[in-house]
Short mmCIF file of C-alpha atoms in Angstrom, two decimals:
data_model
loop_
_atom_site.label_atom_id
_atom_site.label_comp_id
_atom_site.label_asym_id
_atom_site.label_seq_id
_atom_site.Cartn_x
_atom_site.Cartn_y
_atom_site.Cartn_z
CA UNK A 1 100.37 91.02 136.88
CA UNK A 2 99.60 88.52 134.08
CA UNK A 3 96.62 86.47 133.08
CA UNK A 4 96.37 83.43 130.60
CA UNK A 5 96.03 85.50 127.45
CA UNK A 6 98.64 86.09 124.70
CA UNK A 7 99.43 89.51 123.80
CA UNK A 8 100.74 91.05 120.68
CA UNK A 9 102.23 94.70 120.00
CA UNK A 10 99.97 96.51 117.54
CA UNK A 11 98.99 100.23 116.60
CA UNK A 12 95.47 101.04 115.61
CA UNK A 13 95.65 103.53 112.68
CA UNK A 14 93.31 105.26 110.51
CA UNK A 15 94.48 105.51 106.84
CA UNK A 16 92.34 107.52 104.47
CA UNK A 17 88.66 106.53 105.04
CA UNK A 18 89.46 103.05 106.56
CA UNK A 19 91.25 101.88 110.04
CA UNK A 20 92.55 98.89 111.48
CA UNK A 21 95.67 97.44 113.61
CA UNK A 22 99.34 97.52 112.02
CA UNK A 23 101.47 94.68 113.22
CA UNK A 24 105.02 93.94 112.51
CA UNK A 25 105.38 90.78 110.49
CA UNK A 26 107.77 89.18 113.29
CA UNK A 27 105.43 89.75 116.04
CA UNK A 28 102.65 87.44 114.04
CA UNK A 29 102.87 83.53 113.21
CA UNK A 30 105.24 82.81 110.42
CA UNK A 31 102.58 79.83 109.62
CA UNK A 32 99.95 81.57 107.20
CA UNK A 33 96.94 79.29 108.51
CA UNK A 34 97.92 80.21 112.30
CA UNK A 35 98.35 83.93 111.34
CA UNK A 36 94.73 84.13 109.79
CA UNK A 37 93.20 82.29 112.56
CA UNK A 38 94.81 84.89 115.01
CA UNK A 39 93.76 87.79 112.90
CA UNK A 40 90.07 86.47 112.82
CA UNK A 41 90.17 86.26 116.72
CA UNK A 42 91.84 89.49 117.16
CA UNK A 43 89.21 91.20 115.03
CA UNK A 44 86.25 89.35 116.55
CA UNK A 45 84.84 88.05 113.22
CA UNK A 46 82.03 85.68 112.92
CA UNK A 47 79.80 88.23 114.88
CA UNK A 48 77.99 91.10 113.11
CA UNK A 49 79.56 93.55 115.70
CA UNK A 50 82.84 92.09 116.08
CA UNK A 51 82.16 92.05 119.53
CA UNK A 52 84.93 89.95 120.74
CA UNK A 53 87.43 91.52 119.03
CA UNK A 54 88.79 95.05 117.76
CA UNK A 55 87.14 95.19 114.58
CA UNK A 56 84.35 97.69 114.03
CA UNK A 57 81.64 95.66 112.34
CA UNK A 58 82.16 97.03 109.03
CA UNK A 59 84.29 96.12 106.04
CA UNK A 60 86.23 99.53 106.25
CA UNK A 61 87.28 98.79 110.08
CA UNK A 62 88.00 95.17 109.52
CA UNK A 63 91.22 95.60 107.94
CA UNK A 64 94.84 94.58 108.69
CA UNK A 65 98.20 95.72 107.78
CA UNK A 66 101.33 93.86 108.28
CA UNK A 67 104.55 95.58 107.89
CA UNK A 68 108.13 93.83 107.46
CA UNK A 69 111.57 94.77 106.35
CA UNK A 70 111.61 95.28 102.36
CA UNK A 71 112.11 91.91 100.46
CA UNK A 72 113.32 93.56 97.34
CA UNK A 73 115.99 96.25 96.76
CA UNK A 74 113.67 98.97 95.19
CA UNK A 75 111.45 99.31 98.20
CA UNK A 76 111.97 100.39 101.82
CA UNK A 77 109.30 98.17 103.59
CA UNK A 78 107.00 95.38 102.62
CA UNK A 79 103.14 95.95 103.26
CA UNK A 80 100.73 92.79 103.12
CA UNK A 81 97.22 93.86 103.53
CA UNK A 82 94.67 91.73 104.98
CA UNK A 83 91.00 92.14 104.54
CA UNK A 84 89.14 90.37 107.66
CA UNK A 85 85.75 89.33 106.77
CA UNK A 86 82.94 90.42 109.47
CA UNK A 87 80.48 87.79 109.75
CA UNK A 88 82.65 85.10 108.26
CA UNK A 89 85.72 84.12 109.81
CA UNK A 90 87.97 84.21 107.06
CA UNK A 91 91.04 86.50 105.65
CA UNK A 92 91.54 87.53 102.24
CA UNK A 93 94.83 88.86 101.25
CA UNK A 94 93.88 88.87 97.58
CA UNK A 95 93.23 92.50 97.25
CA UNK A 96 95.05 95.79 98.21
CA UNK A 97 93.93 98.66 100.17
CA UNK A 98 95.13 102.25 99.31
CA UNK A 99 93.40 104.12 102.24
CA UNK A 100 95.38 101.75 104.89
CA UNK A 101 98.34 102.49 102.46
CA UNK A 102 98.26 106.01 103.62
CA UNK A 103 99.17 104.96 107.15
CA UNK A 104 102.23 102.83 106.13
CA UNK A 105 104.63 105.61 105.63
CA UNK A 106 103.95 107.19 108.99
CA UNK A 107 103.86 103.81 110.68
CA UNK A 108 107.03 102.67 109.13
CA UNK A 109 109.00 105.82 109.87
CA UNK A 110 107.80 105.80 113.57
CA UNK A 111 108.77 102.04 113.93
CA UNK A 112 112.22 103.00 113.08
CA UNK A 113 112.10 100.92 109.65
CA UNK A 114 112.61 104.01 107.62
CA UNK A 115 114.95 107.05 108.47
CA UNK A 116 112.96 110.45 108.56
CA UNK A 117 114.11 113.36 106.75
CA UNK A 118 113.22 117.33 106.83
CA UNK A 119 111.00 118.51 105.76
CA UNK A 120 109.35 115.43 104.43
CA UNK A 121 110.14 111.66 103.83
CA UNK A 122 109.63 109.38 100.83
CA UNK A 123 109.14 105.81 101.83
CA UNK A 124 108.96 103.08 98.93
CA UNK A 125 106.29 100.67 99.97
CA UNK A 126 106.21 97.13 98.29
CA UNK A 127 102.80 95.89 98.40
CA UNK A 128 103.13 92.24 98.85
CA UNK A 129 99.65 91.36 97.57
CA UNK A 130 100.07 92.94 93.97
CA UNK A 131 103.77 93.15 93.56
CA UNK A 132 103.62 96.73 93.05
CA UNK A 133 105.93 99.58 94.47
CA UNK A 134 103.97 102.72 95.59
CA UNK A 135 105.93 105.84 96.82
CA UNK A 136 104.34 107.64 100.09
CA UNK A 137 105.55 111.22 100.67
CA UNK A 138 105.17 112.04 104.40
CA UNK A 139 105.26 115.17 106.21
CA UNK A 140 108.14 114.91 108.65
CA UNK A 141 109.43 118.49 109.73
CA UNK A 142 112.73 118.22 111.66
CA UNK A 143 112.56 114.42 111.27
CA UNK A 144 109.51 114.11 113.07
CA UNK A 145 106.07 112.66 111.66
CA UNK A 146 103.41 115.11 111.95
CA UNK A 147 99.49 114.36 111.90
CA UNK A 148 97.90 117.72 112.39
CA UNK A 149 97.19 119.90 109.37
CA UNK A 150 94.66 121.44 107.10
CA UNK A 151 94.31 118.75 104.36
CA UNK A 152 90.81 117.49 104.28
CA UNK A 153 89.50 114.34 102.31
CA UNK A 154 85.93 113.43 101.89
CA UNK A 155 84.88 110.34 104.13
CA UNK A 156 87.03 111.36 107.12
CA UNK A 157 86.35 114.37 109.50
CA UNK A 158 88.57 117.20 110.29
CA UNK A 159 91.90 118.11 108.92
CA UNK A 160 95.25 116.41 109.04
CA UNK A 161 98.73 116.41 107.46
CA UNK A 162 98.58 115.41 103.89
CA UNK A 163 100.08 111.96 102.48
CA UNK A 164 100.87 111.87 99.02
CA UNK A 165 100.82 108.23 97.15
CA UNK A 166 102.17 107.70 93.88
CA UNK A 167 101.17 104.37 92.19
CA UNK A 168 104.19 103.96 89.88
CA UNK A 169 102.85 101.00 87.83
CA UNK A 170 99.44 99.84 88.94
CA UNK A 171 98.47 98.01 85.67
CA UNK A 172 97.81 94.19 86.06
CA UNK A 173 98.32 94.10 90.02
CA UNK A 174 96.72 90.71 89.87
CA UNK A 175 96.12 89.43 86.33
CA UNK A 176 99.33 91.00 84.84
CA UNK A 177 97.44 92.91 82.16
CA UNK A 178 95.33 96.15 82.49
CA UNK A 179 92.50 94.79 80.43
CA UNK A 180 92.57 90.87 81.53
CA UNK A 181 89.92 89.65 79.08
CA UNK A 182 91.67 91.31 76.24
CA UNK A 183 88.45 93.61 75.69
CA UNK A 184 88.18 97.28 76.67
CA UNK A 185 84.51 96.70 76.77
CA UNK A 186 82.15 93.75 76.48
CA UNK A 187 78.75 92.34 77.79
CA UNK A 188 77.79 90.22 80.77
CA UNK A 189 74.25 89.38 81.06
CA UNK A 190 73.16 92.29 78.88
CA UNK A 191 75.17 94.73 80.60
CA UNK A 192 77.97 96.71 79.06
CA UNK A 193 81.13 96.23 81.45
CA UNK A 194 84.93 96.89 81.28
CA UNK A 195 87.12 94.39 83.02
CA UNK A 196 90.12 96.70 84.49
CA UNK A 197 92.92 95.22 86.57
CA UNK A 198 94.77 98.45 87.89
CA UNK A 199 95.51 98.66 91.74
CA UNK A 200 92.64 96.61 92.02
CA UNK A 201 90.47 94.09 89.91
CA UNK A 202 87.13 95.58 89.04
CA UNK A 203 84.16 95.05 86.73
CA UNK A 204 82.65 98.61 85.62
CA UNK A 205 79.01 98.43 85.12
CA UNK A 206 76.76 101.44 83.67
CA UNK A 207 74.33 101.89 86.68
CA UNK A 208 71.41 102.41 84.39
CA UNK A 209 71.90 98.81 82.96
CA UNK A 210 71.08 97.65 86.27
CA UNK A 211 67.88 99.87 86.74
CA UNK A 212 69.44 102.30 89.22
CA UNK A 213 70.61 105.95 88.72
CA UNK A 214 73.94 105.55 90.15
CA UNK A 215 73.51 108.54 92.67
CA UNK A 216 71.81 106.38 95.30
CA UNK A 217 73.14 106.25 98.70
CA UNK A 218 74.94 103.25 100.16
CA UNK A 219 71.97 102.22 102.28
CA UNK A 220 69.49 102.31 99.29
CA UNK A 221 72.01 100.45 97.03
CA UNK A 222 72.49 97.71 99.84
CA UNK A 223 68.95 97.44 100.30
CA UNK A 224 68.10 96.56 96.81
CA UNK A 225 68.46 92.90 96.71
CA UNK A 226 67.58 92.43 93.07
CA UNK A 227 70.45 94.81 92.12
CA UNK A 228 72.88 92.96 94.56
CA UNK A 229 72.02 89.86 93.37
CA UNK A 230 72.44 90.62 89.48
CA UNK A 231 75.34 92.32 90.42
CA UNK A 232 77.03 89.45 92.18
CA UNK A 233 76.22 87.23 89.24
CA UNK A 234 78.05 89.59 86.90
CA UNK A 235 80.93 89.76 89.32
CA UNK A 236 81.40 86.01 89.42
CA UNK A 237 81.31 85.71 85.46
CA UNK A 238 83.57 88.86 85.26
CA UNK A 239 86.18 87.03 87.69
CA UNK A 240 86.30 84.28 85.39
CA UNK A 241 87.06 86.07 82.27
CA UNK A 242 89.63 87.81 84.12
CA UNK A 243 91.30 84.38 85.28
CA UNK A 244 90.53 84.81 88.77
CA UNK A 245 89.49 81.22 89.95
CA UNK A 246 86.49 81.08 92.46
CA UNK A 247 85.64 84.76 92.67
CA UNK A 248 82.60 83.85 94.71
CA UNK A 249 84.81 83.27 97.52
CA UNK A 250 87.00 86.18 97.01
CA UNK A 251 86.46 89.84 97.54
CA UNK A 252 87.88 90.49 93.87
CA UNK A 253 86.92 91.56 91.19
CA UNK A 254 85.01 94.57 93.06
CA UNK A 255 82.04 95.79 91.22
CA UNK A 256 81.57 99.55 90.39
CA UNK A 257 78.45 101.33 88.92
CA UNK A 258 79.27 104.06 86.60
CA UNK A 259 77.05 107.29 85.87
CA UNK A 260 77.25 110.88 84.52
CA UNK A 261 78.70 113.23 86.99
CA UNK A 262 76.11 115.52 89.15
CA UNK A 263 78.50 117.94 90.90
CA UNK A 264 81.00 118.84 88.24
CA UNK A 265 83.44 115.87 88.34
CA UNK A 266 84.54 113.76 85.57
CA UNK A 267 82.30 110.62 86.75
CA UNK A 268 80.00 109.55 89.36
CA UNK A 269 81.01 106.17 91.19
CA UNK A 270 79.59 103.64 93.48
CA UNK A 271 82.12 101.18 94.53
CA UNK A 272 81.39 97.70 96.53
CA UNK A 273 83.61 95.78 98.78
CA UNK A 274 82.05 93.51 96.87
CA UNK A 275 78.58 93.03 98.86
CA UNK A 276 78.66 96.37 100.46
CA UNK A 277 78.54 99.71 98.94
CA UNK A 278 81.61 101.96 100.14
CA UNK A 279 80.60 104.90 101.93
CA UNK A 280 83.41 106.89 99.98
CA UNK A 281 85.65 105.25 97.28
CA UNK A 282 88.62 102.93 98.07
CA UNK A 283 91.70 104.69 96.88
CA UNK A 284 92.86 101.33 94.90
CA UNK A 285 89.49 101.50 93.23
CA UNK A 286 89.81 105.27 92.28
CA UNK A 287 93.44 104.62 90.84
CA UNK A 288 92.02 101.83 88.69
CA UNK A 289 88.50 103.77 87.80
CA UNK A 290 90.86 106.75 87.01
CA UNK A 291 93.23 104.84 84.63
CA UNK A 292 90.07 103.36 82.79
CA UNK A 293 88.88 106.70 82.22
CA UNK A 294 92.10 107.25 80.27
CA UNK A 295 92.01 104.29 78.45
CA UNK A 296 90.26 104.38 74.93
CA UNK A 297 87.26 102.11 74.50
CA UNK A 298 86.48 101.44 78.21
CA UNK A 299 82.96 102.08 79.75
CA UNK A 300 84.52 104.93 82.02
CA UNK A 301 86.29 106.44 78.78
CA UNK A 302 82.94 106.76 77.14
CA UNK A 303 81.76 108.91 80.04
CA UNK A 304 84.82 111.04 80.54
CA UNK A 305 86.23 111.10 76.86
CA UNK A 306 89.80 111.39 78.05
CA UNK A 307 92.97 109.94 76.18
CA UNK A 308 95.65 112.74 76.95
CA UNK A 309 97.99 112.73 79.83
CA UNK A 310 98.95 114.65 82.10
CA UNK A 311 95.14 114.77 83.51
CA UNK A 312 93.03 115.12 86.50
CA UNK A 313 90.32 112.77 86.99
CA UNK A 314 87.63 113.88 89.59
CA UNK A 315 85.54 110.73 90.82
CA UNK A 316 82.20 111.78 92.76
CA UNK A 317 81.41 109.31 95.49
CA UNK A 318 78.80 109.02 98.30
CA UNK A 319 80.93 111.25 100.53
CA UNK A 320 82.35 113.88 98.17
CA UNK A 321 85.02 113.57 95.53
CA UNK A 322 88.42 112.05 94.85
CA UNK A 323 91.00 113.60 92.70
CA UNK A 324 93.42 111.25 90.80
CA UNK A 325 96.19 112.62 88.79
CA UNK A 326 97.63 110.66 86.08
CA UNK A 327 100.73 111.27 84.22
CA UNK A 328 103.46 109.21 82.35
CA UNK A 329 107.20 110.00 81.70
CA UNK A 330 107.00 109.25 78.31
CA UNK A 331 104.62 108.00 75.49
CA UNK A 332 105.22 104.23 76.17
CA UNK A 333 106.18 104.39 79.84
CA UNK A 334 103.59 103.26 82.91
CA UNK A 335 100.96 105.61 84.05
CA UNK A 336 101.62 106.90 87.29
CA UNK A 337 98.38 107.72 89.38
CA UNK A 338 98.67 109.97 92.41
CA UNK A 339 96.31 110.79 95.12
CA UNK A 340 96.40 112.78 98.38
CA UNK A 341 95.15 111.12 101.48
CA UNK A 342 95.58 111.66 105.39
CA UNK A 343 96.45 109.23 108.38
CA UNK A 344 96.54 109.18 112.18
CA UNK A 345 97.93 107.23 114.95
CA UNK A 346 94.89 106.30 116.89
CA UNK A 347 96.02 103.88 119.60
CA UNK A 348 99.14 101.85 120.69
CA UNK A 349 99.36 98.87 122.91
CA UNK A 350 98.91 95.23 122.84
CA UNK A 351 96.06 93.01 121.53
CA UNK A 352 94.96 89.77 123.32
CA UNK A 353 94.38 86.57 122.16
CA UNK A 354 93.30 83.13 123.69
CA UNK A 355 95.78 80.85 122.18
CA UNK A 356 99.51 80.96 122.35
CA UNK A 357 101.57 82.69 119.48
CA UNK A 358 104.41 81.32 117.87
CA UNK A 359 106.38 84.02 115.94
CA UNK A 360 109.22 84.52 114.07
CA UNK A 361 111.37 85.95 117.01
CA UNK A 362 109.58 85.22 120.11
CA UNK A 363 106.79 83.59 122.18
CA UNK A 364 104.15 85.48 123.61
CA UNK A 365 102.34 83.59 126.18
CA UNK A 366 101.28 85.96 128.76
CA UNK A 367 100.62 89.86 129.18
CA UNK A 368 103.12 91.43 131.39
#
């Protein structure tokens, strides 16, 4: 039986506190504009509920991972992350997503791109968005990916098998510099800020400088229109200072509110995506904030007072806390940031689109 819709193989996966479809690059259009039009249609963007697609009506569930054979010798696979906006028919590939990254290793192994080993498998992932390599360690007893386990992460229900992610050299992911403006701390519109580019370009802001405590719920912060307006103005100016052209039309840099810890951690944070507060914390955000906390002179460092490695930075967020381990092999070596995530395979099948799909390997014109 067939119909007039095109079909594309995909796997829906949860990675950390995000979820979205995983595609092989060879199953998508080679033309970038055509690919992005397809992703917008598949996710159902342009409608707040993404009712005509498989997106979840939230930035955390409107994400796409595109996996390919490695394009560089020091990696096993390429991973291109796409943030598909919910209410706008736009695709942004300027950021990375560390939560979705947690599912790349399991996907690559099960798709046959990486050979599994006993009892665990290292997958070297080249993040095409940033040009950086991340090592994922996946549990593979007897050469088989397992998802069940007892590891719990804040922001995702239940337990699962751990996936360890090591960001080998995340500094300067987009701008080439840890401190793109050349300053550890500066002022924008009367607020102290630190402009950090580590795994994700961010502008770190003291919560009290914007008239909030920093421990409010995401819903409360999202509803504070004065806060959101002022924060967006700061974000756009920060982007200019970081060399990010037209930040107003991009999702980077991400604004982050910092405040003193309330539950025994190192720092309390509220991370924005950028126009909605994350219900937990992006992994790339956590890596960057923790690295900033260990960088003398930054706003995060003034809260934490950490300047010696190795160390563990605990970041309190709306759903709990995230531990980020920081280390380096020598005094002048790049900082390695490590986190533990979980992932789960949710659904495997084919997703449908209304237009013919020209790919690198074939043409999908009907569903079988």
